[in-house]
Coordinates of C-alpha atoms and ligand atoms in Angstrom, one line a residue:
M1 CA 23.6 40.6 -110.3
I2 CA 20.0 41.8 -110.4
K3 CA 17.7 39.1 -108.4
T4 CA 14.0 38.6 -109.0
I5 CA 12.5 37.7 -105.7
A6 CA 9.0 36.2 -105.2
T7 CA 6.7 37.9 -102.7
Q8 CA 3.2 38.0 -101.3
P9 CA 1.0 41.2 -101.6
Y10 CA 0.2 43.0 -98.4
S11 CA -3.2 44.5 -98.3
D12 CA -2.6 47.7 -96.5
Q13 CA 0.0 50.0 -98.6
K14 CA -2.6 52.8 -99.0
M15 CA -1.0 56.1 -98.7
G16 CA -2.6 58.7 -96.3
T17 CA -2.4 62.6 -96.3
G18 CA 1.5 62.5 -96.8
G19 CA 2.8 59.2 -98.0
L20 CA 2.8 55.6 -96.4
R21 CA 2.7 55.8 -92.6
K22 CA 3.1 52.6 -90.7
K23 CA 4.4 51.1 -87.2
T24 CA 7.9 50.6 -87.9
K25 CA 7.5 47.1 -87.1
V26 CA 4.7 46.8 -89.8
V27 CA 7.5 48.1 -92.3
M28 CA 10.1 45.8 -90.9
Q29 CA 8.2 42.5 -92.1
P30 CA 9.6 40.5 -94.6
N31 CA 9.5 42.2 -98.1
Y32 CA 7.1 45.0 -96.8
F33 CA 9.2 47.8 -97.8
E34 CA 10.3 46.3 -101.0
N35 CA 6.9 45.5 -102.0
F36 CA 5.9 49.1 -101.5
M37 CA 9.0 50.3 -103.7
Q38 CA 8.3 47.8 -106.3
S39 CA 4.9 48.9 -106.7
I40 CA 5.9 52.2 -106.9
F41 CA 8.6 51.2 -109.6
N42 CA 5.9 49.2 -111.5
T43 CA 3.4 52.3 -111.5
I44 CA 6.1 54.5 -112.9
G45 CA 6.9 52.0 -115.7
D46 CA 9.9 52.6 -117.5
S47 CA 12.6 54.0 -115.2
S48 CA 15.4 53.9 -117.6
G49 CA 17.0 57.4 -118.0
K50 CA 15.4 58.6 -114.9
T51 CA 16.9 60.4 -111.8
F52 CA 15.2 60.5 -108.3
V53 CA 16.4 62.2 -105.3
V54 CA 16.5 59.9 -101.8
G55 CA 17.0 61.0 -98.2
G56 CA 15.3 60.5 -94.9
D57 CA 15.0 62.0 -91.4
G58 CA 17.4 59.5 -89.6
R59 CA 14.8 57.8 -87.8
F60 CA 15.3 54.1 -87.1
Y61 CA 15.3 51.6 -90.1
N62 CA 16.3 54.5 -92.4
A63 CA 19.8 53.4 -92.9
I64 CA 18.6 49.8 -93.8
A65 CA 15.6 50.8 -95.9
I66 CA 17.8 53.4 -97.8
Q67 CA 20.3 50.5 -99.0
K68 CA 17.1 48.6 -99.9
L69 CA 15.9 51.4 -102.1
I70 CA 19.2 51.9 -103.8
K71 CA 19.5 48.5 -104.8
M72 CA 16.2 48.2 -106.0
A73 CA 16.5 51.4 -107.9
A74 CA 19.6 50.1 -109.6
A75 CA 17.6 46.9 -110.5
N76 CA 14.7 48.6 -111.9
G77 CA 16.7 50.5 -114.6
V78 CA 16.9 53.9 -112.6
A79 CA 20.0 56.1 -114.3
K80 CA 20.8 58.1 -111.3
L81 CA 20.2 58.8 -107.5
I82 CA 21.1 61.9 -105.7
V83 CA 21.4 60.9 -102.2
G84 CA 21.7 63.1 -99.0
Q85 CA 25.0 62.6 -97.3
N86 CA 24.5 59.8 -94.6
G87 CA 20.9 59.2 -96.0
L88 CA 19.9 62.6 -94.5
L89 CA 17.7 65.2 -96.1
S90 CA 14.8 67.2 -94.9
T91 CA 11.6 67.2 -96.8
P92 CA 12.2 70.8 -98.0
A93 CA 15.9 70.3 -99.0
S94 CA 14.6 67.2 -100.9
S95 CA 12.1 69.2 -102.9
N96 CA 14.7 71.9 -103.5
I97 CA 17.1 69.4 -104.9
L98 CA 14.5 67.6 -106.9
L99 CA 13.6 70.9 -108.8
K100 CA 16.8 72.4 -108.9
N101 CA 18.2 69.4 -110.9
K102 CA 14.9 68.9 -112.6
T103 CA 14.8 65.2 -111.8
D104 CA 11.9 62.8 -112.1
G105 CA 11.0 62.4 -108.5
G106 CA 12.1 62.0 -104.9
F107 CA 11.9 59.8 -101.9
V108 CA 11.9 61.0 -98.4
L109 CA 11.9 58.1 -95.7
S110 CA 10.0 59.7 -92.8
A111 CA 6.8 59.6 -90.9
S112 CA 7.3 63.2 -90.6
H113 CA 6.0 64.3 -86.9
N114 CA 5.3 60.7 -85.8
P115 CA 7.5 59.3 -83.1
G116 CA 10.3 57.1 -84.3
G117 CA 12.3 54.0 -83.2
G118 CA 11.6 50.3 -83.1
N119 CA 8.3 51.0 -81.3
G120 CA 7.4 54.2 -83.3
D121 CA 6.5 54.9 -86.9
F122 CA 8.0 54.6 -90.1
G123 CA 7.1 56.4 -93.6
I124 CA 7.6 56.7 -97.2
K125 CA 7.0 60.1 -98.9
Y126 CA 7.1 59.9 -102.7
A127 CA 7.2 63.1 -104.8
N128 CA 7.0 63.3 -108.7
E129 CA 8.8 65.6 -111.0
T130 CA 6.7 68.7 -109.7
G131 CA 8.7 68.4 -106.5
G132 CA 5.4 67.9 -104.7
Q133 CA 4.0 64.6 -103.4
I134 CA 2.0 62.6 -105.8
P135 CA -1.7 63.2 -106.5
T136 CA -4.2 60.6 -105.0
S137 CA -4.8 59.4 -108.6
I138 CA -1.4 58.2 -108.6
S139 CA -1.0 56.9 -105.0
D140 CA -4.3 54.9 -105.7
K141 CA -2.6 53.1 -108.9
I142 CA 0.3 52.3 -106.5
F143 CA -2.1 50.9 -103.9
E144 CA -3.6 48.9 -106.7
T145 CA -0.3 47.4 -108.0
S146 CA 0.7 46.8 -104.3
K147 CA -2.2 44.3 -103.9
Q148 CA -1.4 42.3 -107.0
I149 CA 2.5 42.4 -106.6
S150 CA 4.2 38.7 -106.8
E151 CA 7.8 39.7 -107.3
Y152 CA 10.4 42.5 -106.8
K153 CA 13.9 43.3 -108.3
I154 CA 17.0 43.9 -106.3
F155 CA 20.6 44.4 -106.9
D156 CA 22.8 41.8 -105.2
A157 CA 25.6 44.2 -104.1
P158 CA 27.2 45.2 -100.5
D159 CA 25.8 48.4 -99.2
I160 CA 26.8 51.7 -100.6
D161 CA 29.0 54.1 -98.5
L162 CA 26.7 57.0 -97.8
S163 CA 29.2 59.0 -95.8
R164 CA 31.5 59.6 -98.8
L165 CA 30.5 62.7 -100.9
G166 CA 30.8 62.3 -104.8
T167 CA 29.7 59.7 -107.3
Q168 CA 29.7 55.9 -107.1
K169 CA 28.3 53.4 -109.4
L170 CA 26.1 50.5 -108.6
G171 CA 25.7 48.4 -111.9
D172 CA 24.7 51.1 -114.5
M173 CA 23.3 53.5 -112.1
E174 CA 25.0 56.4 -110.8
I175 CA 24.9 57.5 -107.0
E176 CA 25.7 61.0 -106.4
V177 CA 26.2 61.6 -102.6
I178 CA 25.8 65.3 -101.9
D179 CA 25.9 67.6 -98.8
S180 CA 22.6 67.6 -97.4
V181 CA 22.6 71.3 -96.2
K182 CA 24.5 73.2 -98.9
D183 CA 21.8 73.7 -101.5
Y184 CA 19.4 74.5 -99.1
V185 CA 21.3 77.2 -97.3
E186 CA 22.0 79.0 -100.8
M187 CA 18.2 78.9 -101.5
M188 CA 17.4 80.6 -98.3
E189 CA 20.0 83.2 -98.8
R190 CA 18.6 83.9 -102.1
I191 CA 14.9 84.4 -100.5
F192 CA 15.6 86.6 -97.3
D193 CA 17.7 89.2 -96.3
F194 CA 20.5 87.7 -94.4
S195 CA 22.5 90.7 -93.5
A196 CA 19.5 92.3 -91.7
I197 CA 19.0 89.1 -89.8
K198 CA 22.9 89.0 -89.0
K199 CA 22.7 92.4 -87.5
L200 CA 19.8 91.4 -85.5
F201 CA 21.9 88.6 -84.0
A202 CA 24.9 90.9 -83.7
N203 CA 22.9 93.5 -81.6
G204 CA 22.3 90.6 -79.0
F205 CA 19.0 89.1 -80.1
S206 CA 18.4 85.7 -78.5
M207 CA 16.9 82.8 -80.1
R208 CA 16.2 79.0 -79.3
F209 CA 15.5 76.7 -82.0
D210 CA 14.5 73.1 -81.2
A211 CA 15.4 70.6 -83.8
M212 CA 13.7 67.8 -81.7
N213 CA 16.6 65.3 -82.3
A214 CA 15.5 65.1 -85.8
V215 CA 16.6 66.1 -89.3
T216 CA 16.7 69.9 -89.1
G217 CA 19.5 70.1 -86.5
P218 CA 22.3 70.2 -89.1
Y219 CA 20.7 72.7 -91.1
A220 CA 19.7 74.9 -88.1
I221 CA 23.2 74.7 -86.8
R222 CA 24.5 75.9 -90.1
I223 CA 22.0 78.7 -90.8
F224 CA 21.3 80.1 -87.5
E225 CA 24.6 79.7 -85.4
E226 CA 27.2 79.4 -88.4
V227 CA 25.9 81.8 -91.0
L228 CA 23.7 84.2 -89.2
G229 CA 25.6 84.3 -86.0
A230 CA 23.2 83.2 -83.2
T231 CA 24.9 82.3 -80.1
K232 CA 26.3 79.1 -80.0
G233 CA 23.9 76.4 -78.2
S234 CA 20.8 78.6 -79.6
V235 CA 19.9 75.2 -81.6
V236 CA 19.0 72.3 -79.0
H237 CA 18.4 68.7 -79.6
A238 CA 20.2 69.3 -82.7
I239 CA 21.8 65.8 -83.4
P240 CA 19.3 63.5 -85.4
L241 CA 18.8 60.3 -83.4
P242 CA 17.1 57.1 -84.6
D243 CA 14.6 57.4 -82.1
F244 CA 14.6 61.4 -81.7
G245 CA 15.9 60.7 -78.1
G246 CA 12.4 59.8 -77.0
L247 CA 10.7 63.0 -78.3
H248 CA 7.7 63.0 -80.1
P249 CA 9.1 65.4 -83.1
D250 CA 5.7 67.6 -83.5
P251 CA 6.5 71.1 -83.0
N252 CA 3.2 71.8 -81.2
L253 CA 2.3 73.1 -77.5
V254 CA 2.1 69.5 -76.3
Y255 CA 5.0 67.7 -77.7
A256 CA 7.6 70.8 -77.7
K257 CA 6.7 71.1 -74.0
E258 CA 10.3 71.8 -73.3
L259 CA 10.6 74.8 -75.6
V260 CA 7.2 76.0 -74.6
D261 CA 8.0 75.9 -70.8
F262 CA 11.3 77.8 -71.5
M263 CA 9.6 80.5 -73.5
F264 CA 7.1 80.9 -70.8
S265 CA 9.8 81.2 -68.1
E266 CA 11.8 84.1 -66.8
H267 CA 14.6 83.1 -68.8
A268 CA 12.9 83.1 -72.2
A269 CA 14.8 84.3 -75.4
D270 CA 13.4 87.0 -77.8
F271 CA 12.3 84.2 -80.1
A272 CA 11.9 80.4 -80.5
A273 CA 10.9 77.9 -83.0
A274 CA 10.8 74.1 -83.5
N275 CA 10.6 71.9 -86.6
D276 CA 9.2 68.5 -86.9
G277 CA 11.0 65.1 -87.9
D278 CA 11.5 65.8 -91.4
G279 CA 11.7 69.8 -91.2
D280 CA 8.6 70.7 -93.0
R281 CA 6.6 71.8 -89.9
N282 CA 7.3 74.7 -87.7
M283 CA 6.0 76.4 -84.6
I284 CA 6.8 80.1 -83.7
L285 CA 7.1 81.4 -80.1
G286 CA 7.7 84.9 -78.9
K287 CA 8.6 85.5 -75.2
K288 CA 5.4 84.2 -73.2
F289 CA 3.8 84.1 -76.5
F290 CA 2.5 81.6 -78.9
V291 CA 1.6 82.2 -82.6
T292 CA -1.0 80.0 -84.0
P293 CA -0.1 78.7 -87.5
S294 CA -3.2 80.0 -89.0
D295 CA -2.1 83.6 -87.7
S296 CA 1.4 83.0 -88.8
L297 CA 0.3 82.3 -92.3
A298 CA -1.8 85.6 -92.2
I299 CA 1.3 87.6 -90.8
L300 CA 3.7 86.3 -93.2
T301 CA 1.3 87.1 -96.1
D302 CA 0.6 90.4 -95.0
N303 CA 4.3 91.3 -94.6
F304 CA 5.6 89.9 -98.0
K305 CA 7.0 93.1 -99.1
L306 CA 9.8 92.9 -96.3
I307 CA 11.3 90.0 -98.0
P308 CA 13.5 90.5 -100.6
A309 CA 12.3 87.4 -102.9
Y310 CA 8.6 88.5 -102.6
K311 CA 8.8 92.2 -102.3
N312 CA 7.6 92.8 -106.0
G313 CA 4.5 91.0 -105.3
I314 CA 2.8 87.6 -104.6
F315 CA 0.3 85.8 -106.8
G316 CA -1.9 84.7 -104.1
V317 CA -2.4 82.5 -100.9
G318 CA -3.9 79.1 -100.2
K319 CA -5.0 77.4 -96.9
S320 CA -6.5 74.2 -96.1
A321 CA -10.2 74.2 -95.1
A322 CA -9.5 73.3 -91.6
T323 CA -7.1 76.2 -91.2
S324 CA -8.7 79.7 -89.6
S325 CA -9.8 82.2 -92.2
A326 CA -7.4 84.9 -90.7
V327 CA -5.4 84.9 -94.1
S328 CA -8.6 85.5 -96.2
R329 CA -8.9 88.9 -94.7
V330 CA -5.2 89.8 -95.6
A331 CA -5.8 88.5 -99.2
Q332 CA -8.7 90.5 -99.6
A333 CA -6.8 93.6 -98.2
H334 CA -4.0 93.0 -100.6
N335 CA -6.4 92.0 -103.5
I336 CA -4.5 88.8 -104.2
G337 CA -6.0 85.4 -105.0
Y338 CA -7.2 83.2 -102.2
Y339 CA -7.8 79.3 -102.4
E340 CA -9.0 76.9 -99.9
V341 CA -8.0 73.2 -100.6
P342 CA -8.2 69.9 -98.7
T343 CA -5.9 69.0 -95.9
G344 CA -2.5 67.9 -97.5
W345 CA 0.2 69.9 -99.1
K346 CA -0.3 68.1 -102.3
Y347 CA -3.1 70.2 -103.2
F348 CA -1.3 73.3 -103.3
V349 CA 1.1 72.1 -105.9
N350 CA -1.2 72.8 -108.9
L351 CA -2.1 76.2 -107.4
M352 CA 1.7 77.0 -107.3
D353 CA 2.6 75.5 -110.6
S354 CA 0.0 77.4 -112.4
N355 CA 1.0 80.8 -110.3
R356 CA -2.2 81.1 -108.7
I357 CA -0.5 81.3 -105.2
T358 CA 2.9 82.1 -103.8
F359 CA 2.3 81.4 -100.2
C360 CA 0.4 78.6 -98.5
G361 CA -0.3 77.1 -95.0
E362 CA -2.1 74.7 -92.7
E363 CA -3.3 74.8 -89.3
S364 CA -1.0 71.6 -88.7
F365 CA 1.9 73.8 -88.4
G366 CA 2.9 73.9 -92.0
T367 CA 3.8 77.0 -93.9
G368 CA 5.7 77.7 -97.3
S369 CA 5.8 79.2 -100.7
S370 CA 6.3 78.2 -104.2
H371 CA 10.2 78.2 -103.6
I372 CA 9.7 74.5 -103.4
R373 CA 6.6 72.2 -103.0
E374 CA 6.7 71.2 -99.7
K375 CA 5.9 73.2 -96.6
D376 CA 9.1 74.5 -95.0
G377 CA 10.0 74.7 -91.6
I378 CA 13.2 76.7 -91.5
W379 CA 11.9 79.2 -94.1
A380 CA 8.9 80.2 -92.0
V381 CA 11.4 80.5 -89.2
L382 CA 13.5 82.9 -91.2
F383 CA 10.7 84.8 -92.6
W384 CA 9.9 85.5 -89.0
L385 CA 13.2 86.6 -88.0
N386 CA 13.3 88.8 -91.2
I387 CA 10.1 90.6 -90.1
I388 CA 11.6 91.2 -86.7
A389 CA 15.0 92.3 -88.3
A390 CA 13.0 94.7 -90.7
T391 CA 10.5 96.2 -88.2
G392 CA 12.4 95.9 -84.9
K393 CA 9.1 94.4 -83.2
S394 CA 8.7 91.6 -81.2
V395 CA 6.8 88.5 -82.0
E396 CA 3.8 89.7 -79.6
E397 CA 3.9 93.2 -81.0
I398 CA 3.7 92.1 -84.6
T399 CA 0.9 89.7 -83.9
R400 CA -1.1 92.1 -81.7
E401 CA -0.8 94.9 -84.3
H402 CA -2.0 92.3 -87.0
W403 CA -5.1 91.6 -84.9
Q404 CA -5.6 95.4 -84.4
K405 CA -5.7 95.7 -88.2
Y406 CA -7.6 92.8 -89.1
G407 CA -9.5 91.5 -86.1
R408 CA -8.6 87.9 -84.4
S409 CA -9.7 84.6 -85.5
Y410 CA -9.7 82.6 -82.3
Y411 CA -8.6 79.0 -83.3
M412 CA -8.0 75.7 -81.7
R413 CA -7.7 72.1 -82.8
F414 CA -9.0 69.2 -80.5
D415 CA -7.8 65.8 -81.2
F416 CA -9.4 62.6 -80.2
E417 CA -6.8 59.9 -80.6
G418 CA -6.8 55.9 -80.8
I419 CA -10.4 55.5 -81.7
T420 CA -11.3 52.2 -83.2
T421 CA -11.5 52.8 -87.0
D422 CA -14.9 51.4 -87.5
I423 CA -16.4 53.8 -84.7
A424 CA -14.7 56.8 -86.0
D425 CA -16.0 56.0 -89.7
K426 CA -19.5 55.4 -88.6
L427 CA -19.3 58.8 -86.7
M428 CA -18.2 60.6 -89.4
A429 CA -20.9 58.9 -91.9
D430 CA -23.8 59.6 -89.5
L431 CA -22.6 63.1 -89.0
E432 CA -22.5 63.8 -92.7
N433 CA -26.0 62.4 -93.2
K434 CA -27.3 64.5 -90.3
L435 CA -25.7 67.9 -91.7
P436 CA -28.5 68.8 -94.0
L437 CA -31.1 68.8 -91.1
L438 CA -28.7 71.3 -89.2
N439 CA -29.1 73.9 -92.0
G440 CA -30.8 77.2 -90.4
K441 CA -31.0 75.6 -86.9
E442 CA -29.9 77.6 -83.8
I443 CA -28.1 75.9 -81.1
N444 CA -27.2 77.9 -77.9
G445 CA -27.1 81.3 -79.5
F446 CA -25.3 80.2 -82.5
K447 CA -27.3 80.0 -85.8
I448 CA -26.1 77.7 -88.5
A449 CA -25.5 79.1 -92.0
N450 CA -24.5 76.2 -93.7
A451 CA -23.5 72.4 -92.9
A452 CA -21.8 70.5 -95.6
P453 CA -19.0 68.3 -96.3
F454 CA -16.0 70.1 -97.9
V455 CA -15.8 69.6 -101.6
Y456 CA -12.7 70.9 -103.4
N457 CA -12.8 71.4 -107.2
D458 CA -9.1 71.6 -108.5
P459 CA -9.1 74.6 -110.9
V460 CA -6.2 73.1 -112.8
D461 CA -6.7 69.1 -113.1
H462 CA -10.7 69.4 -112.3
S463 CA -10.2 66.6 -109.9
T464 CA -12.7 66.6 -107.1
T465 CA -11.8 65.8 -103.6
K466 CA -14.0 65.4 -100.5
N467 CA -12.4 66.0 -97.1
G468 CA -13.8 66.8 -93.8
L469 CA -17.4 68.1 -92.8
I470 CA -17.9 71.9 -92.1
I471 CA -20.6 73.7 -89.8
T472 CA -20.6 77.4 -90.6
F473 CA -22.4 79.9 -88.4
E474 CA -24.1 83.2 -89.3
D475 CA -21.3 85.1 -87.3
G476 CA -18.6 83.2 -89.3
S477 CA -17.6 80.9 -86.7
R478 CA -16.7 77.3 -87.9
I479 CA -16.7 73.8 -86.7
V480 CA -14.6 71.7 -89.0
Y481 CA -14.4 67.9 -88.5
R482 CA -11.9 65.4 -90.2
L483 CA -10.2 62.0 -89.7
S484 CA -6.5 62.3 -89.7
G485 CA -4.8 60.7 -92.7
T486 CA -1.3 60.4 -91.0
G487 CA -1.9 58.1 -88.1
S488 CA -0.5 54.5 -88.2
S489 CA -2.9 52.8 -86.2
G490 CA -6.7 53.3 -85.1
A491 CA -8.3 56.7 -86.1
T492 CA -7.9 60.1 -84.7
I493 CA -10.9 62.4 -85.1
R494 CA -10.0 66.1 -85.4
V495 CA -12.1 68.8 -84.3
Y496 CA -11.1 72.4 -85.5
L497 CA -12.9 75.5 -83.9
E498 CA -12.8 79.0 -85.1
R499 CA -14.7 82.2 -83.9
Y500 CA -13.9 85.7 -85.2
S501 CA -13.9 88.8 -83.4
K502 CA -13.1 92.4 -84.7
D503 CA -12.6 94.2 -81.4
N504 CA -12.1 91.6 -78.5
L505 CA -8.5 90.8 -79.1
N506 CA -7.3 89.7 -75.6
A507 CA -9.5 86.9 -74.6
E508 CA -8.3 83.5 -73.8
P509 CA -8.9 81.2 -77.0
L510 CA -10.5 78.4 -74.8
A511 CA -13.2 80.8 -73.2
M512 CA -14.2 82.2 -76.6
L513 CA -14.5 78.7 -77.8
T514 CA -16.0 77.0 -75.2
E515 CA -19.5 77.0 -76.2
L516 CA -18.6 75.9 -79.8
L517 CA -16.7 73.0 -78.5
R518 CA -19.8 72.1 -76.6
I519 CA -21.8 72.2 -79.7
A520 CA -19.3 70.3 -81.7
L521 CA -19.2 67.6 -79.4
D522 CA -23.2 67.2 -78.9
V523 CA -23.6 67.2 -82.8
A524 CA -21.5 64.7 -83.5
E525 CA -22.0 62.6 -80.3
I526 CA -18.3 62.2 -79.6
P527 CA -18.6 61.4 -76.0
E528 CA -21.2 58.8 -76.3
R529 CA -19.7 57.1 -79.2
T530 CA -16.0 57.1 -78.4
G531 CA -16.3 57.2 -74.5
K532 CA -13.9 60.3 -74.6
H533 CA -15.2 63.5 -72.7
Q534 CA -11.8 65.2 -73.5
A535 CA -9.5 65.6 -76.3
D536 CA -5.9 63.8 -76.0
V537 CA -4.4 66.7 -77.6
V538 CA -5.3 70.4 -77.8
T539 CA -3.2 72.7 -80.1
Ligands
LIG601 C1 0.9 66.0 -93.8 C2 0.7 66.6 -94.9 C3 0.0 68.2 -94.4 C4 -1.0 67.6 -93.5 C5 -0.8 67.0 -92.4 C6 -1.7 66.7 -91.4 O1 1.9 66.6 -93.1 O2 1.7 66.9 -95.8 O3 -0.3 68.7 -95.8 O4 -1.7 69.1 -93.1 O5 -0.4 65.7 -92.9 O6 -2.6 65.7 -91.8 P1 -3.7 64.8 -90.9 O7 -4.5 65.9 -90.3 O8 -4.4 63.9 -92.0 O9 -3.0 64.0 -90.0 P2 3.2 65.9 -92.4 O10 4.1 67.1 -91.8 O11 3.2 64.7 -91.6 O12 3.8 65.5 -93.8

């Protein structure tokens, strides 16, 4: 019943910042998905006795791909798969199940925050036994394997019924279909003070959670409405749809516009949040108030004592280099470890495993802790609710008090999208060559203290990663340039700007950053080289 099928390699199966991301149509090409999966199984080597977790965010092509994955796992000798009911599992829920059951790895079929549908994107995230996505050393091996693949193995059998909870068999392989939500809810109950949050809602506190027609809908309904008692209807866009109902499930000011408009209107709730396609990103809003992800990380870290699971102390905190420095001041105040890593959650995994950090976060709307090895959207929302319940303060009050205490890092990100790859690569290469000449220079009143690529030496496995170019000014302001690693076509240049003020706390971020933006565009010659005088997305 095991078929061996001849295939031709594809040359583009290289994983980016978070797994393989491609246009859905690319993944639907004959044998494309099969080639990639077989390359993973070949890289793993002997799969006998191994157990993997399987789920997805429900996007278009998930249902077909998951059946192929199951049949290929059986044909490659896998002992057991733990699969989310109807093929659904958020990325954080998957990481939890993986760690809880001490499995050998897991697959989440998702292109995360990228749009779905036949004309959208598809993706595959692959985590190993750490619960985190595999390091580059392994994804490089998979890529090399994919370029030479000549056959794949697949079980010839009817589709598995994934709506039925319980155990089924495919050949010798066991398939356990589990409730996608239950374990995750239990984990959250162990971390946060649910009774305090219940009281908050019982006293009339209002919330809106936008699941963006993606995977977190069922999780959010269960946790916020059913368990914690938020009013019915607090969770919107709650049903996972194959095309996310046309939404771009990226929880930021641009793509979660409906929620942002609501929260800046007269009808705003006390609190709002959105998650992305696979539930690992979050955006936090108060009444007419937006919390940057960099500030959110700093505020959560500063308040760790309010949360039952962390009240006895945390090891330290990590952030990506592109994230603002706000959390560094909190780490210093609490005398805890502080780490700066390249963009990509996988870089936090070694730091968590070695008890160097407990919390971590990124500017790209990701926050999390060592409860799992992925960022966790609902965790961040519950953390905020727990702080609000414990302090009785609003999102805005909590944030403004934080700035009073630590000063404010004004921070914005500008994305220049759809750039020809060659142009973007050359822009970055030329800029890197130019950096040494910038050291010590003064531009429009900003004196450059250091201009260099960001190089990370992992303290655990001693691997070295170079990612992004950073210009640091004498007053602590920074410009960071990076190419996105999550797009499915062309290149996106990201420009991150940061400027710190100890006492000017109420300015408009753009006003504070205008001069830095001008310098950033000039130095990299972005308008001249890309034809773009304005960013496509500003967050
Ligand atoms: C992935 C990674 C994140 C990273 C983000 C942005 O997120 O897991 O750690 O910050 O990509 O990547 P880039 O700037 O390269 O586009 P997700 O939510 O897409 O899995």
